C-alpha cells in the first residue's frame, strides 16, 4: 500500500520560514502530480501548490513569490519551502498525490497525508 509521511510543521514567526516535506512509500512506479493543500479556520481545503513529474508548478495567488514547491522523484518526496510567512498561513497542511501508478492503486484515485500543523505567531 502507498503511505504518506508529512513533516516540517511547527511554530514560525511572521516573516519567518518553514520547509514541509512529504515522503511517499510503498510499491510506487510513478507519481504524476504532487502537491499541498491547507485547511484554515474557515475549514475549506485550499490549493497551495502542485508540481508535475516534469517539474511544472502551479501556485495559489496568495503564496506566489513566497512559497516554492519541489520534488525528488528518486525518493518520491515533495517539499514546500515557505518563506516570509504571514498570519494567513496558519493551517493544517496536507500533502496529496494524484496520477499514481502503483502495484495496488487506491480506487479513489488520490492519496492524502494526515496533515501537519503550521502555526504563525510572534
CSV table of N, CA and C in Angstrom, one decimal, residues 9-121:
chain,number,residue,atom,x,y,z
A,9,UNK,N,6.2,20.8,10.0
A,9,UNK,CA,5.3,21.8,10.5
A,9,UNK,C,5.8,22.2,11.9
A,10,UNK,N,5.2,23.3,12.4
A,10,UNK,CA,5.5,23.8,13.7
A,10,UNK,C,5.2,25.3,13.8
A,11,UNK,N,5.8,25.9,14.8
A,11,UNK,CA,5.6,27.3,15.1
A,11,UNK,C,6.7,28.2,14.3
A,12,UNK,N,6.2,29.2,13.7
A,12,UNK,CA,7.0,30.1,13.0
A,12,UNK,C,6.5,31.6,13.2
A,13,UNK,N,7.5,32.5,13.3
A,13,UNK,CA,7.1,33.9,13.4
A,13,UNK,C,6.8,34.5,12.1
A,14,UNK,N,5.9,35.6,12.1
A,14,UNK,CA,5.6,36.3,10.8
A,14,UNK,C,6.9,36.7,10.2
A,15,UNK,N,7.0,36.4,8.9
A,15,UNK,CA,8.2,36.7,8.1
A,15,UNK,C,9.3,35.6,8.1
A,16,UNK,N,9.0,34.6,8.9
A,16,UNK,CA,10.0,33.5,9.0
A,16,UNK,C,9.8,32.5,7.9
A,17,UNK,N,10.4,31.3,8.1
A,17,UNK,CA,10.4,30.3,7.1
A,17,UNK,C,10.2,28.9,7.7
A,18,UNK,N,9.6,28.0,6.9
A,18,UNK,CA,9.5,26.6,7.2
A,18,UNK,C,9.6,25.8,6.0
A,19,UNK,N,10.0,24.6,6.1
A,19,UNK,CA,10.1,23.7,5.0
A,19,UNK,C,9.3,22.4,5.3
A,20,UNK,N,8.3,22.2,4.6
A,20,UNK,CA,7.5,21.0,4.8
A,20,UNK,C,8.0,19.9,3.8
A,21,UNK,N,7.9,18.7,4.2
A,21,UNK,CA,8.2,17.6,3.4
A,21,UNK,C,7.2,16.5,3.5
A,22,UNK,N,7.1,15.7,2.4
A,22,UNK,CA,6.1,14.6,2.3
A,22,UNK,C,6.8,13.5,1.6
A,23,UNK,N,7.0,12.4,2.2
A,23,UNK,CA,7.6,11.2,1.6
A,23,UNK,C,6.6,10.1,1.4
A,24,UNK,N,6.5,9.7,0.1
A,24,UNK,CA,5.6,8.6,-0.2
A,24,UNK,C,6.4,7.3,-0.2
A,25,UNK,N,5.8,6.2,0.3
A,25,UNK,CA,6.4,4.9,0.4
A,25,UNK,C,5.4,3.9,-0.1
A,26,UNK,N,6.0,2.7,-0.5
A,26,UNK,CA,5.2,1.6,-1.0
A,26,UNK,C,5.6,1.3,-2.4
A,27,UNK,N,4.8,0.3,-3.0
A,27,UNK,CA,5.2,-0.1,-4.3
A,27,UNK,C,4.7,0.9,-5.4
A,28,UNK,N,5.4,2.0,-5.5
A,28,UNK,CA,5.1,3.1,-6.4
A,28,UNK,C,6.0,3.0,-7.7
A,29,UNK,N,5.4,3.1,-8.8
A,29,UNK,CA,6.1,3.2,-10.1
A,29,UNK,C,6.3,4.6,-10.5
A,30,UNK,N,5.3,5.5,-10.4
A,30,UNK,CA,5.4,6.8,-10.7
A,30,UNK,C,4.3,7.7,-10.1
A,31,UNK,N,4.5,9.0,-10.0
A,31,UNK,CA,3.6,9.9,-9.5
A,31,UNK,C,3.5,11.1,-10.4
A,32,UNK,N,2.3,11.3,-11.0
A,32,UNK,CA,2.2,12.5,-11.9
A,32,UNK,C,2.2,13.8,-11.2
A,33,UNK,N,1.4,13.9,-10.2
A,33,UNK,CA,1.2,15.2,-9.5
A,33,UNK,C,1.4,15.1,-8.0
A,34,UNK,N,2.2,15.9,-7.5
A,34,UNK,CA,2.4,16.0,-6.0
A,34,UNK,C,2.0,17.5,-5.6
A,35,UNK,N,1.4,17.6,-4.5
A,35,UNK,CA,1.0,18.9,-4.1
A,35,UNK,C,0.7,19.1,-2.7
A,36,UNK,N,0.3,20.3,-2.3
A,36,UNK,CA,0.0,20.7,-1.0
A,36,UNK,C,-1.3,21.5,-0.9
A,37,UNK,N,-2.2,21.1,0.0
A,37,UNK,CA,-3.4,21.9,0.3
A,37,UNK,C,-3.3,22.3,1.8
A,38,UNK,N,-4.2,23.3,2.1
A,38,UNK,CA,-4.2,23.7,3.5
A,38,UNK,C,-5.6,24.0,3.9
A,39,UNK,N,-5.9,23.7,5.2
A,39,UNK,CA,-7.2,23.9,5.8
A,39,UNK,C,-7.0,24.9,7.0
A,40,UNK,N,-7.6,26.1,6.8
A,40,UNK,CA,-7.6,27.1,7.9
A,40,UNK,C,-8.8,27.1,8.7
A,41,UNK,N,-9.0,28.2,9.4
A,41,UNK,CA,-10.2,28.4,10.3
A,41,UNK,C,-11.5,28.3,9.6
A,42,UNK,N,-11.5,28.7,8.3
A,42,UNK,CA,-12.7,28.6,7.5
A,42,UNK,C,-13.1,27.2,7.2
A,43,UNK,N,-12.2,26.2,7.5
A,43,UNK,CA,-12.5,24.8,7.2
A,43,UNK,C,-12.5,24.4,5.8
A,44,UNK,N,-12.2,25.3,4.9
A,44,UNK,CA,-12.1,25.0,3.5
A,44,UNK,C,-10.7,24.4,3.2
A,45,UNK,N,-10.7,23.5,2.2
A,45,UNK,CA,-9.4,22.9,1.8
A,45,UNK,C,-9.0,23.6,0.5
A,46,UNK,N,-7.9,24.3,0.6
A,46,UNK,CA,-7.5,25.2,-0.5
A,46,UNK,C,-6.1,24.8,-1.1
A,47,UNK,N,-6.0,24.9,-2.4
A,47,UNK,CA,-4.8,24.5,-3.0
A,47,UNK,C,-3.7,25.5,-2.7
A,48,UNK,N,-2.5,25.0,-2.4
A,48,UNK,CA,-1.4,25.9,-2.1
A,48,UNK,C,-0.4,25.8,-3.3
A,49,UNK,N,0.0,24.6,-3.7
A,49,UNK,CA,0.9,24.4,-4.8
A,49,UNK,C,0.9,23.0,-5.3
A,50,UNK,N,1.2,22.8,-6.6
A,50,UNK,CA,1.4,21.5,-7.1
A,50,UNK,C,2.6,21.5,-8.0
A,51,UNK,N,3.1,20.3,-8.3
A,51,UNK,CA,4.2,20.1,-9.2
A,51,UNK,C,4.0,18.8,-9.9
A,52,UNK,N,4.2,18.8,-11.2
A,52,UNK,CA,4.1,17.6,-12.0
A,52,UNK,C,5.4,16.8,-12.1
A,53,UNK,N,5.4,15.6,-12.7
A,53,UNK,CA,6.6,14.8,-12.8
A,53,UNK,C,7.6,15.5,-13.7
A,54,UNK,N,7.2,16.4,-14.6
A,54,UNK,CA,8.2,17.0,-15.4
A,54,UNK,C,8.7,18.4,-14.9
A,55,UNK,N,8.2,18.7,-13.7
A,55,UNK,CA,8.6,19.9,-13.0
A,55,UNK,C,7.7,21.1,-13.2
A,56,UNK,N,6.6,21.0,-13.8
A,56,UNK,CA,5.7,22.1,-14.0
A,56,UNK,C,5.0,22.4,-12.7
A,57,UNK,N,5.0,23.7,-12.3
A,57,UNK,CA,4.4,24.1,-11.0
A,57,UNK,C,3.2,25.0,-11.1
A,58,UNK,N,2.4,25.0,-10.1
A,58,UNK,CA,1.3,25.9,-10.0
A,58,UNK,C,1.2,26.4,-8.6
A,59,UNK,N,0.8,27.6,-8.4
A,59,UNK,CA,0.7,28.2,-7.0
A,59,UNK,C,-0.6,29.0,-6.9
A,60,UNK,N,-1.1,29.0,-5.7
A,60,UNK,CA,-2.2,29.9,-5.3
A,60,UNK,C,-1.6,31.3,-5.4
A,61,UNK,N,-2.5,32.2,-5.8
A,61,UNK,CA,-2.0,33.6,-5.9
A,61,UNK,C,-1.5,34.2,-4.6
A,62,UNK,N,-2.0,33.7,-3.5
A,62,UNK,CA,-1.7,34.2,-2.2
A,62,UNK,C,-0.3,33.9,-1.8
A,63,UNK,N,0.3,32.8,-2.4
A,63,UNK,CA,1.6,32.4,-2.0
A,63,UNK,C,2.7,32.6,-3.1
A,64,UNK,N,2.3,33.1,-4.2
A,64,UNK,CA,3.3,33.3,-5.3
A,64,UNK,C,4.4,34.2,-4.9
A,65,UNK,N,5.6,33.8,-5.1
A,65,UNK,CA,6.8,34.6,-4.8
A,65,UNK,C,7.3,34.4,-3.4
A,66,UNK,N,6.5,33.7,-2.6
A,66,UNK,CA,6.9,33.4,-1.2
A,66,UNK,C,7.2,31.9,-0.9
A,67,UNK,N,6.4,31.0,-1.6
A,67,UNK,CA,6.5,29.6,-1.4
A,67,UNK,C,7.1,29.0,-2.6
A,68,UNK,N,7.8,27.9,-2.4
A,68,UNK,CA,8.4,27.1,-3.5
A,68,UNK,C,8.2,25.7,-3.3
A,69,UNK,N,7.6,25.0,-4.3
A,69,UNK,CA,7.4,23.6,-4.3
A,69,UNK,C,8.4,22.9,-5.1
A,70,UNK,N,8.9,21.7,-4.7
A,70,UNK,CA,9.9,21.0,-5.4
A,70,UNK,C,9.7,19.5,-5.1
A,71,UNK,N,10.3,18.6,-5.8
A,71,UNK,CA,10.2,17.2,-5.6
A,71,UNK,C,11.4,16.5,-6.0
A,72,UNK,N,11.6,15.3,-5.3
A,72,UNK,CA,12.7,14.4,-5.6
A,72,UNK,C,12.0,13.1,-6.1
A,73,UNK,N,12.1,12.9,-7.3
A,73,UNK,CA,11.4,11.7,-7.9
A,73,UNK,C,12.0,10.4,-7.4
A,74,UNK,N,13.3,10.4,-7.3
A,74,UNK,CA,14.0,9.2,-6.9
A,74,UNK,C,13.6,8.7,-5.5
A,75,UNK,N,13.2,9.7,-4.6
A,75,UNK,CA,12.8,9.4,-3.3
A,75,UNK,C,11.3,9.6,-3.1
A,76,UNK,N,10.6,9.9,-4.1
A,76,UNK,CA,9.1,10.1,-4.0
A,76,UNK,C,8.7,11.0,-2.9
A,77,UNK,N,9.4,12.2,-2.9
A,77,UNK,CA,9.2,13.2,-1.9
A,77,UNK,C,8.9,14.5,-2.5
A,78,UNK,N,8.0,15.2,-1.9
A,78,UNK,CA,7.7,16.6,-2.3
A,78,UNK,C,7.9,17.5,-1.1
A,79,UNK,N,8.4,18.7,-1.5
A,79,UNK,CA,8.7,19.7,-0.4
A,79,UNK,C,8.0,21.0,-0.7
A,80,UNK,N,7.7,21.7,0.4
A,80,UNK,CA,7.2,23.1,0.3
A,80,UNK,C,8.0,24.0,1.1
A,81,UNK,N,8.8,24.9,0.5
A,81,UNK,CA,9.6,25.9,1.2
A,81,UNK,C,8.7,27.1,1.3
A,82,UNK,N,8.5,27.5,2.6
A,82,UNK,CA,7.6,28.6,2.9
A,82,UNK,C,8.5,29.7,3.5
A,83,UNK,N,8.5,30.8,2.7
A,83,UNK,CA,9.3,32.0,3.1
A,83,UNK,C,8.4,33.2,3.3
A,84,UNK,N,8.8,34.0,4.2
A,84,UNK,CA,8.0,35.3,4.5
A,84,UNK,C,6.6,34.9,4.8
A,85,UNK,N,6.4,34.0,5.8
A,85,UNK,CA,5.0,33.6,6.1
A,85,UNK,C,4.3,34.8,6.8
A,86,UNK,N,3.0,34.8,6.6
A,86,UNK,CA,2.1,35.8,7.1
A,86,UNK,C,1.1,35.1,8.1
A,87,UNK,N,0.3,35.9,8.8
A,87,UNK,CA,-0.7,35.4,9.6
A,87,UNK,C,-1.8,34.6,8.9
A,88,UNK,N,-1.8,34.7,7.6
A,88,UNK,CA,-2.8,34.0,6.8
A,88,UNK,C,-2.4,32.5,6.6
A,89,UNK,N,-1.1,32.2,6.9
A,89,UNK,CA,-0.6,30.9,6.6
A,89,UNK,C,-1.0,29.8,7.7
A,90,UNK,N,-1.4,30.2,8.9
A,90,UNK,CA,-1.7,29.2,9.9
A,90,UNK,C,-2.7,28.3,9.4
A,91,UNK,N,-2.4,27.0,9.4
A,91,UNK,CA,-3.4,26.0,8.9
A,91,UNK,C,-2.8,24.6,9.1
A,92,UNK,N,-3.6,23.6,8.8
A,92,UNK,CA,-3.1,22.3,8.7
A,92,UNK,C,-2.8,22.1,7.2
A,93,UNK,N,-1.6,21.7,6.9
A,93,UNK,CA,-1.1,21.5,5.5
A,93,UNK,C,-1.2,20.0,5.2
A,94,UNK,N,-1.8,19.7,4.1
A,94,UNK,CA,-1.9,18.3,3.6
A,94,UNK,C,-1.2,18.0,2.4
A,95,UNK,N,-0.4,17.0,2.4
A,95,UNK,CA,0.2,16.5,1.1
A,95,UNK,C,-0.7,15.6,0.3
A,96,UNK,N,-0.7,15.8,-1.0
A,96,UNK,CA,-1.6,15.0,-1.8
A,96,UNK,C,-0.8,14.5,-3.0
A,97,UNK,N,-1.2,13.3,-3.5
A,97,UNK,CA,-0.6,12.7,-4.7
A,97,UNK,C,-1.8,12.4,-5.6
A,98,UNK,N,-1.6,12.6,-6.9
A,98,UNK,CA,-2.6,12.2,-7.9
A,98,UNK,C,-1.9,11.6,-9.2
A,99,UNK,N,-2.6,10.8,-9.9
A,99,UNK,CA,-1.9,10.1,-11.0
A,99,UNK,C,-0.9,9.2,-10.6
A,100,UNK,N,-1.1,8.4,-9.5
A,100,UNK,CA,-0.2,7.5,-9.0
A,100,UNK,C,-0.3,6.1,-9.7
A,101,UNK,N,0.9,5.7,-10.2
A,101,UNK,CA,0.9,4.3,-10.8
A,101,UNK,C,1.6,3.4,-9.7
A,102,UNK,N,0.8,2.5,-9.2
A,102,UNK,CA,1.3,1.7,-8.1
A,102,UNK,C,0.9,0.2,-8.4
A,103,UNK,N,1.5,-0.7,-7.6
A,103,UNK,CA,1.2,-2.1,-7.8
A,103,UNK,C,-0.3,-2.3,-7.4
A,104,UNK,N,-0.8,-1.7,-6.4
A,104,UNK,CA,-2.2,-1.8,-6.0
A,104,UNK,C,-2.7,-0.4,-5.8
A,105,UNK,N,-3.1,0.3,-6.9
A,105,UNK,CA,-3.6,1.6,-6.7
A,105,UNK,C,-4.9,1.8,-5.9
A,106,UNK,N,-5.0,2.9,-5.2
A,106,UNK,CA,-6.2,3.3,-4.5
A,106,UNK,C,-7.3,3.6,-5.5
A,107,UNK,N,-8.4,2.9,-5.3
A,107,UNK,CA,-9.5,3.2,-6.2
A,107,UNK,C,-10.1,4.6,-6.2
A,108,UNK,N,-9.8,5.4,-5.1
A,108,UNK,CA,-10.2,6.7,-5.1
A,108,UNK,C,-9.4,7.6,-6.0
A,109,UNK,N,-8.3,7.2,-6.5
A,109,UNK,CA,-7.5,7.9,-7.5
A,109,UNK,C,-6.6,9.0,-6.9
A,110,UNK,N,-6.6,9.1,-5.6
A,110,UNK,CA,-5.7,10.1,-5.0
A,110,UNK,C,-5.3,9.7,-3.6
A,111,UNK,N,-4.2,10.2,-3.1
A,111,UNK,CA,-3.7,9.9,-1.8
A,111,UNK,C,-3.5,11.2,-1.0
A,112,UNK,N,-3.8,11.1,0.3
A,112,UNK,CA,-3.7,12.3,1.2
A,112,UNK,C,-3.0,11.9,2.4
A,113,UNK,N,-2.1,12.8,2.9
A,113,UNK,CA,-1.5,12.7,4.2
A,113,UNK,C,-2.4,13.1,5.3
A,114,UNK,N,-1.9,12.8,6.5
A,114,UNK,CA,-2.7,13.2,7.7
A,114,UNK,C,-2.7,14.6,8.0
A,115,UNK,N,-1.7,15.4,7.5
A,115,UNK,CA,-1.6,16.8,7.7
A,115,UNK,C,-0.6,17.1,8.7
A,116,UNK,N,0.0,18.3,8.6
A,116,UNK,CA,1.0,18.8,9.5
A,116,UNK,C,0.6,20.3,9.9
A,117,UNK,N,0.6,20.6,11.1
A,117,UNK,CA,0.2,21.9,11.6
A,117,UNK,C,1.2,23.0,11.4
A,118,UNK,N,0.8,24.1,10.9
A,118,UNK,CA,1.7,25.3,10.8
A,118,UNK,C,1.1,26.4,11.6
A,119,UNK,N,1.8,26.9,12.6
A,119,UNK,CA,1.3,28.0,13.4
A,119,UNK,C,2.1,29.2,13.2
A,120,UNK,N,1.5,30.3,13.0
A,120,UNK,CA,2.3,31.6,12.8
A,120,UNK,C,1.9,32.5,14.0
A,121,UNK,N,3.0,32.9,14.7
A,121,UNK,CA,2.8,33.7,15.9
A,121,UNK,C,4.0,34.4,16.2
